[in-house]
Amino acid sequence: MTTTNNSGLFGLGVKNEAYQQYFIGQSYLNALAGDEQVDVNVSNVTFEPGCRNNWHIHHNGYQILLVTSGEGWYQEAGKPAQLLHPGDVVTIHPGVKHWHGATKDSWFAHIAITKNVFRIFSRVFAGRLS
């Protein structure tokens, strides 16, 4: 298992306490760009090994994930999970139910570019990973 924090170029940030209820495990958030007059959020999100968010949907917008370090998963409902590595890019369209997070043995970090309102669903269980 990777025991060293591998949060990438943009740093670990702070414990993601505001959204902790929507994660299994510990995540960290480092806001990179945000302005009340701009409806796009850009943040570095870092996941401890095994951490992942719940199934969720982005409404009236999108999310783009730019993987910067570690190894993680991305899965859309009804499709197999995709293993992610640094340099991978995931574009998530409005209304697509999905989740993302770290593998059980690696830290994982991505830049999340998000324009939306999101709705959270159920937790993701490790036994469902392909």
JSON list of C-alpha atoms in Angstrom, two decimals:
[
{"chain": "A", "resi": 1, "resn": "MET", "atom": "CA", "xyz": [0.00, 0.00, 0.00]},
{"chain": "A", "resi": 2, "resn": "THR", "atom": "CA", "xyz": [1.14, 3.55, -0.74]},
{"chain": "A", "resi": 3, "resn": "THR", "atom": "CA", "xyz": [1.50, 5.20, 2.66]},
{"chain": "A", "resi": 4, "resn": "THR", "atom": "CA", "xyz": [2.82, 8.55, 1.44]},
{"chain": "A", "resi": 5, "resn": "ASN", "atom": "CA", "xyz": [0.32, 11.29, 0.72]},
{"chain": "A", "resi": 6, "resn": "ASN", "atom": "CA", "xyz": [0.44, 11.74, -3.03]},
{"chain": "A", "resi": 7, "resn": "SER", "atom": "CA", "xyz": [-1.75, 14.80, -3.46]},
{"chain": "A", "resi": 8, "resn": "GLY", "atom": "CA", "xyz": [0.12, 16.03, -6.51]},
{"chain": "A", "resi": 9, "resn": "LEU", "atom": "CA", "xyz": [1.20, 19.44, -7.67]},
{"chain": "A", "resi": 10, "resn": "PHE", "atom": "CA", "xyz": [-1.62, 21.40, -6.01]},
{"chain": "A", "resi": 11, "resn": "GLY", "atom": "CA", "xyz": [-1.24, 20.10, -2.46]},
{"chain": "A", "resi": 12, "resn": "LEU", "atom": "CA", "xyz": [-3.38, 18.21, 0.00]},
{"chain": "A", "resi": 13, "resn": "GLY", "atom": "CA", "xyz": [-5.65, 21.01, 1.22]},
{"chain": "A", "resi": 14, "resn": "VAL", "atom": "CA", "xyz": [-7.83, 20.55, 4.28]},
{"chain": "A", "resi": 15, "resn": "LYS", "atom": "CA", "xyz": [-9.94, 17.64, 5.48]},
{"chain": "A", "resi": 16, "resn": "ASN", "atom": "CA", "xyz": [-13.14, 17.66, 3.46]},
{"chain": "A", "resi": 17, "resn": "GLU", "atom": "CA", "xyz": [-15.40, 17.95, 6.49]},
{"chain": "A", "resi": 18, "resn": "ALA", "atom": "CA", "xyz": [-18.19, 19.84, 4.70]},
{"chain": "A", "resi": 19, "resn": "TYR", "atom": "CA", "xyz": [-18.87, 16.83, 2.44]},
{"chain": "A", "resi": 20, "resn": "GLN", "atom": "CA", "xyz": [-17.58, 14.01, 4.68]},
{"chain": "A", "resi": 21, "resn": "GLN", "atom": "CA", "xyz": [-21.04, 12.47, 4.97]},
{"chain": "A", "resi": 22, "resn": "TYR", "atom": "CA", "xyz": [-20.94, 11.75, 1.23]},
{"chain": "A", "resi": 23, "resn": "PHE", "atom": "CA", "xyz": [-17.64, 9.82, 1.35]},
{"chain": "A", "resi": 24, "resn": "ILE", "atom": "CA", "xyz": [-16.46, 6.47, 2.62]},
{"chain": "A", "resi": 25, "resn": "GLY", "atom": "CA", "xyz": [-13.03, 7.23, 4.10]},
{"chain": "A", "resi": 26, "resn": "GLN", "atom": "CA", "xyz": [-11.12, 10.50, 4.31]},
{"chain": "A", "resi": 27, "resn": "SER", "atom": "CA", "xyz": [-10.85, 13.02, 1.50]},
{"chain": "A", "resi": 28, "resn": "TYR", "atom": "CA", "xyz": [-9.15, 16.43, 1.33]},
{"chain": "A", "resi": 29, "resn": "LEU", "atom": "CA", "xyz": [-10.14, 19.53, -0.60]},
{"chain": "A", "resi": 30, "resn": "ASN", "atom": "CA", "xyz": [-7.95, 22.34, -1.91]},
{"chain": "A", "resi": 31, "resn": "ALA", "atom": "CA", "xyz": [-10.02, 25.03, -3.66]},
{"chain": "A", "resi": 32, "resn": "LEU", "atom": "CA", "xyz": [-7.97, 26.33, -6.59]},
{"chain": "A", "resi": 33, "resn": "ALA", "atom": "CA", "xyz": [-10.39, 28.77, -8.18]},
{"chain": "A", "resi": 34, "resn": "GLY", "atom": "CA", "xyz": [-13.71, 30.02, -7.07]},
{"chain": "A", "resi": 35, "resn": "ASP", "atom": "CA", "xyz": [-15.53, 33.25, -7.40]},
{"chain": "A", "resi": 36, "resn": "GLU", "atom": "CA", "xyz": [-19.13, 33.98, -6.45]},
{"chain": "A", "resi": 37, "resn": "GLN", "atom": "CA", "xyz": [-19.61, 35.57, -9.88]},
{"chain": "A", "resi": 38, "resn": "VAL", "atom": "CA", "xyz": [-18.35, 32.47, -11.72]},
{"chain": "A", "resi": 39, "resn": "ASP", "atom": "CA", "xyz": [-20.47, 29.32, -11.60]},
{"chain": "A", "resi": 40, "resn": "VAL", "atom": "CA", "xyz": [-17.56, 26.91, -12.09]},
{"chain": "A", "resi": 41, "resn": "ASN", "atom": "CA", "xyz": [-15.62, 25.41, -9.20]},
{"chain": "A", "resi": 42, "resn": "VAL", "atom": "CA", "xyz": [-12.05, 24.15, -9.59]},
{"chain": "A", "resi": 43, "resn": "SER", "atom": "CA", "xyz": [-10.58, 22.08, -6.74]},
{"chain": "A", "resi": 44, "resn": "ASN", "atom": "CA", "xyz": [-7.89, 19.52, -6.06]},
{"chain": "A", "resi": 45, "resn": "VAL", "atom": "CA", "xyz": [-9.52, 16.54, -4.36]},
{"chain": "A", "resi": 46, "resn": "THR", "atom": "CA", "xyz": [-7.29, 13.98, -2.65]},
{"chain": "A", "resi": 47, "resn": "PHE", "atom": "CA", "xyz": [-8.52, 10.58, -1.45]},
{"chain": "A", "resi": 48, "resn": "GLU", "atom": "CA", "xyz": [-6.77, 8.41, 1.14]},
{"chain": "A", "resi": 49, "resn": "PRO", "atom": "CA", "xyz": [-6.39, 4.76, 0.08]},
{"chain": "A", "resi": 50, "resn": "GLY", "atom": "CA", "xyz": [-9.85, 3.15, -0.18]},
{"chain": "A", "resi": 51, "resn": "CYS", "atom": "CA", "xyz": [-11.72, 6.46, 0.06]},
{"chain": "A", "resi": 52, "resn": "ARG", "atom": "CA", "xyz": [-14.51, 7.08, -2.44]},
{"chain": "A", "resi": 53, "resn": "ASN", "atom": "CA", "xyz": [-17.56, 9.26, -2.78]},
{"chain": "A", "resi": 54, "resn": "ASN", "atom": "CA", "xyz": [-21.16, 8.09, -2.97]},
{"chain": "A", "resi": 55, "resn": "TRP", "atom": "CA", "xyz": [-23.05, 7.61, -6.20]},
{"chain": "A", "resi": 56, "resn": "HIS", "atom": "CA", "xyz": [-24.11, 11.06, -7.39]},
{"chain": "A", "resi": 57, "resn": "ILE", "atom": "CA", "xyz": [-25.46, 13.03, -10.34]},
{"chain": "A", "resi": 58, "resn": "HIS", "atom": "CA", "xyz": [-24.57, 16.52, -11.55]},
{"chain": "A", "resi": 59, "resn": "HIS", "atom": "CA", "xyz": [-27.62, 18.42, -12.80]},
{"chain": "A", "resi": 60, "resn": "ASN", "atom": "CA", "xyz": [-27.59, 21.42, -15.13]},
{"chain": "A", "resi": 61, "resn": "GLY", "atom": "CA", "xyz": [-23.85, 21.20, -15.65]},
{"chain": "A", "resi": 62, "resn": "TYR", "atom": "CA", "xyz": [-20.93, 18.82, -15.85]},
{"chain": "A", "resi": 63, "resn": "GLN", "atom": "CA", "xyz": [-17.79, 17.65, -14.13]},
{"chain": "A", "resi": 64, "resn": "ILE", "atom": "CA", "xyz": [-14.34, 17.11, -15.58]},
{"chain": "A", "resi": 65, "resn": "LEU", "atom": "CA", "xyz": [-11.75, 15.11, -13.63]},
{"chain": "A", "resi": 66, "resn": "LEU", "atom": "CA", "xyz": [-8.05, 15.59, -14.40]},
{"chain": "A", "resi": 67, "resn": "VAL", "atom": "CA", "xyz": [-6.12, 12.82, -12.65]},
{"chain": "A", "resi": 68, "resn": "THR", "atom": "CA", "xyz": [-2.88, 14.18, -11.18]},
{"chain": "A", "resi": 69, "resn": "SER", "atom": "CA", "xyz": [-1.53, 11.41, -8.95]},
{"chain": "A", "resi": 70, "resn": "GLY", "atom": "CA", "xyz": [-2.08, 7.95, -7.54]},
{"chain": "A", "resi": 71, "resn": "GLU", "atom": "CA", "xyz": [-4.48, 5.32, -8.73]},
{"chain": "A", "resi": 72, "resn": "GLY", "atom": "CA", "xyz": [-8.26, 5.55, -8.60]},
{"chain": "A", "resi": 73, "resn": "TRP", "atom": "CA", "xyz": [-11.60, 4.38, -9.90]},
{"chain": "A", "resi": 74, "resn": "TYR", "atom": "CA", "xyz": [-14.40, 6.01, -11.89]},
{"chain": "A", "resi": 75, "resn": "GLN", "atom": "CA", "xyz": [-17.69, 4.25, -12.56]},
{"chain": "A", "resi": 76, "resn": "GLU", "atom": "CA", "xyz": [-20.94, 5.18, -14.26]},
{"chain": "A", "resi": 77, "resn": "ALA", "atom": "CA", "xyz": [-24.12, 3.32, -13.32]},
{"chain": "A", "resi": 78, "resn": "GLY", "atom": "CA", "xyz": [-24.57, 0.16, -15.42]},
{"chain": "A", "resi": 79, "resn": "LYS", "atom": "CA", "xyz": [-20.94, 0.15, -16.62]},
{"chain": "A", "resi": 80, "resn": "PRO", "atom": "CA", "xyz": [-17.77, -1.46, -15.25]},
{"chain": "A", "resi": 81, "resn": "ALA", "atom": "CA", "xyz": [-15.42, 0.63, -13.09]},
{"chain": "A", "resi": 82, "resn": "GLN", "atom": "CA", "xyz": [-12.49, 2.23, -14.93]},
{"chain": "A", "resi": 83, "resn": "LEU", "atom": "CA", "xyz": [-9.02, 2.25, -13.36]},
{"chain": "A", "resi": 84, "resn": "LEU", "atom": "CA", "xyz": [-7.54, 5.77, -13.49]},
{"chain": "A", "resi": 85, "resn": "HIS", "atom": "CA", "xyz": [-3.89, 6.90, -13.57]},
{"chain": "A", "resi": 86, "resn": "PRO", "atom": "CA", "xyz": [-2.15, 10.31, -13.72]},
{"chain": "A", "resi": 87, "resn": "GLY", "atom": "CA", "xyz": [-2.91, 12.01, -17.01]},
{"chain": "A", "resi": 88, "resn": "ASP", "atom": "CA", "xyz": [-6.34, 10.42, -17.43]},
{"chain": "A", "resi": 89, "resn": "VAL", "atom": "CA", "xyz": [-9.26, 12.77, -18.08]},
{"chain": "A", "resi": 90, "resn": "VAL", "atom": "CA", "xyz": [-12.91, 11.95, -17.39]},
{"chain": "A", "resi": 91, "resn": "THR", "atom": "CA", "xyz": [-15.75, 14.11, -18.72]},
{"chain": "A", "resi": 92, "resn": "ILE", "atom": "CA", "xyz": [-19.03, 13.56, -16.89]},
{"chain": "A", "resi": 93, "resn": "HIS", "atom": "CA", "xyz": [-22.15, 14.85, -18.59]},
{"chain": "A", "resi": 94, "resn": "PRO", "atom": "CA", "xyz": [-25.27, 16.15, -16.82]},
{"chain": "A", "resi": 95, "resn": "GLY", "atom": "CA", "xyz": [-27.53, 13.46, -15.40]},
{"chain": "A", "resi": 96, "resn": "VAL", "atom": "CA", "xyz": [-24.93, 10.64, -15.40]},
{"chain": "A", "resi": 97, "resn": "LYS", "atom": "CA", "xyz": [-25.00, 8.71, -12.11]},
{"chain": "A", "resi": 98, "resn": "HIS", "atom": "CA", "xyz": [-21.39, 7.96, -11.10]},
{"chain": "A", "resi": 99, "resn": "TRP", "atom": "CA", "xyz": [-18.78, 7.80, -8.34]},
{"chain": "A", "resi": 100, "resn": "HIS", "atom": "CA", "xyz": [-14.99, 8.12, -8.09]},
{"chain": "A", "resi": 101, "resn": "GLY", "atom": "CA", "xyz": [-12.29, 7.44, -5.52]},
{"chain": "A", "resi": 102, "resn": "ALA", "atom": "CA", "xyz": [-8.99, 5.80, -4.63]},
{"chain": "A", "resi": 103, "resn": "THR", "atom": "CA", "xyz": [-8.03, 2.18, -5.03]},
{"chain": "A", "resi": 104, "resn": "LYS", "atom": "CA", "xyz": [-7.66, 0.29, -1.75]},
{"chain": "A", "resi": 105, "resn": "ASP", "atom": "CA", "xyz": [-3.85, 0.51, -1.87]},
{"chain": "A", "resi": 106, "resn": "SER", "atom": "CA", "xyz": [-3.15, 3.99, -3.25]},
{"chain": "A", "resi": 107, "resn": "TRP", "atom": "CA", "xyz": [-3.71, 7.65, -2.54]},
{"chain": "A", "resi": 108, "resn": "PHE", "atom": "CA", "xyz": [-5.52, 9.33, -5.44]},
{"chain": "A", "resi": 109, "resn": "ALA", "atom": "CA", "xyz": [-5.82, 12.98, -6.49]},
{"chain": "A", "resi": 110, "resn": "HIS", "atom": "CA", "xyz": [-7.67, 14.75, -9.26]},
{"chain": "A", "resi": 111, "resn": "ILE", "atom": "CA", "xyz": [-8.56, 18.27, -10.23]},
{"chain": "A", "resi": 112, "resn": "ALA", "atom": "CA", "xyz": [-12.36, 18.53, -10.33]},
{"chain": "A", "resi": 113, "resn": "ILE", "atom": "CA", "xyz": [-13.82, 21.19, -12.60]},
{"chain": "A", "resi": 114, "resn": "THR", "atom": "CA", "xyz": [-17.50, 21.37, -11.77]},
{"chain": "A", "resi": 115, "resn": "LYS", "atom": "CA", "xyz": [-20.41, 23.45, -13.05]},
{"chain": "A", "resi": 116, "resn": "ASN", "atom": "CA", "xyz": [-23.61, 22.21, -11.51]},
{"chain": "A", "resi": 117, "resn": "VAL", "atom": "CA", "xyz": [-25.97, 21.33, -8.77]},
{"chain": "A", "resi": 118, "resn": "PHE", "atom": "CA", "xyz": [-25.47, 17.75, -7.61]},
{"chain": "A", "resi": 119, "resn": "ARG", "atom": "CA", "xyz": [-27.63, 15.09, -5.96]},
{"chain": "A", "resi": 120, "resn": "ILE", "atom": "CA", "xyz": [-26.11, 12.42, -3.73]},
{"chain": "A", "resi": 121, "resn": "PHE", "atom": "CA", "xyz": [-27.29, 8.81, -3.69]},
{"chain": "A", "resi": 122, "resn": "SER", "atom": "CA", "xyz": [-26.16, 5.61, -1.98]},
{"chain": "A", "resi": 123, "resn": "ARG", "atom": "CA", "xyz": [-22.71, 4.50, -0.89]},
{"chain": "A", "resi": 124, "resn": "VAL", "atom": "CA", "xyz": [-20.42, 2.44, -3.12]},
{"chain": "A", "resi": 125, "resn": "PHE", "atom": "CA", "xyz": [-19.28, -0.89, -1.70]},
{"chain": "A", "resi": 126, "resn": "ALA", "atom": "CA", "xyz": [-15.82, -2.26, -2.49]},
{"chain": "A", "resi": 127, "resn": "GLY", "atom": "CA", "xyz": [-17.22, -5.66, -3.48]},
{"chain": "A", "resi": 128, "resn": "ARG", "atom": "CA", "xyz": [-18.82, -4.04, -6.54]},
{"chain": "A", "resi": 129, "resn": "LEU", "atom": "CA", "xyz": [-15.49, -3.04, -8.10]},
{"chain": "A", "resi": 130, "resn": "SER", "atom": "CA", "xyz": [-14.45, -4.98, -11.18]}
]
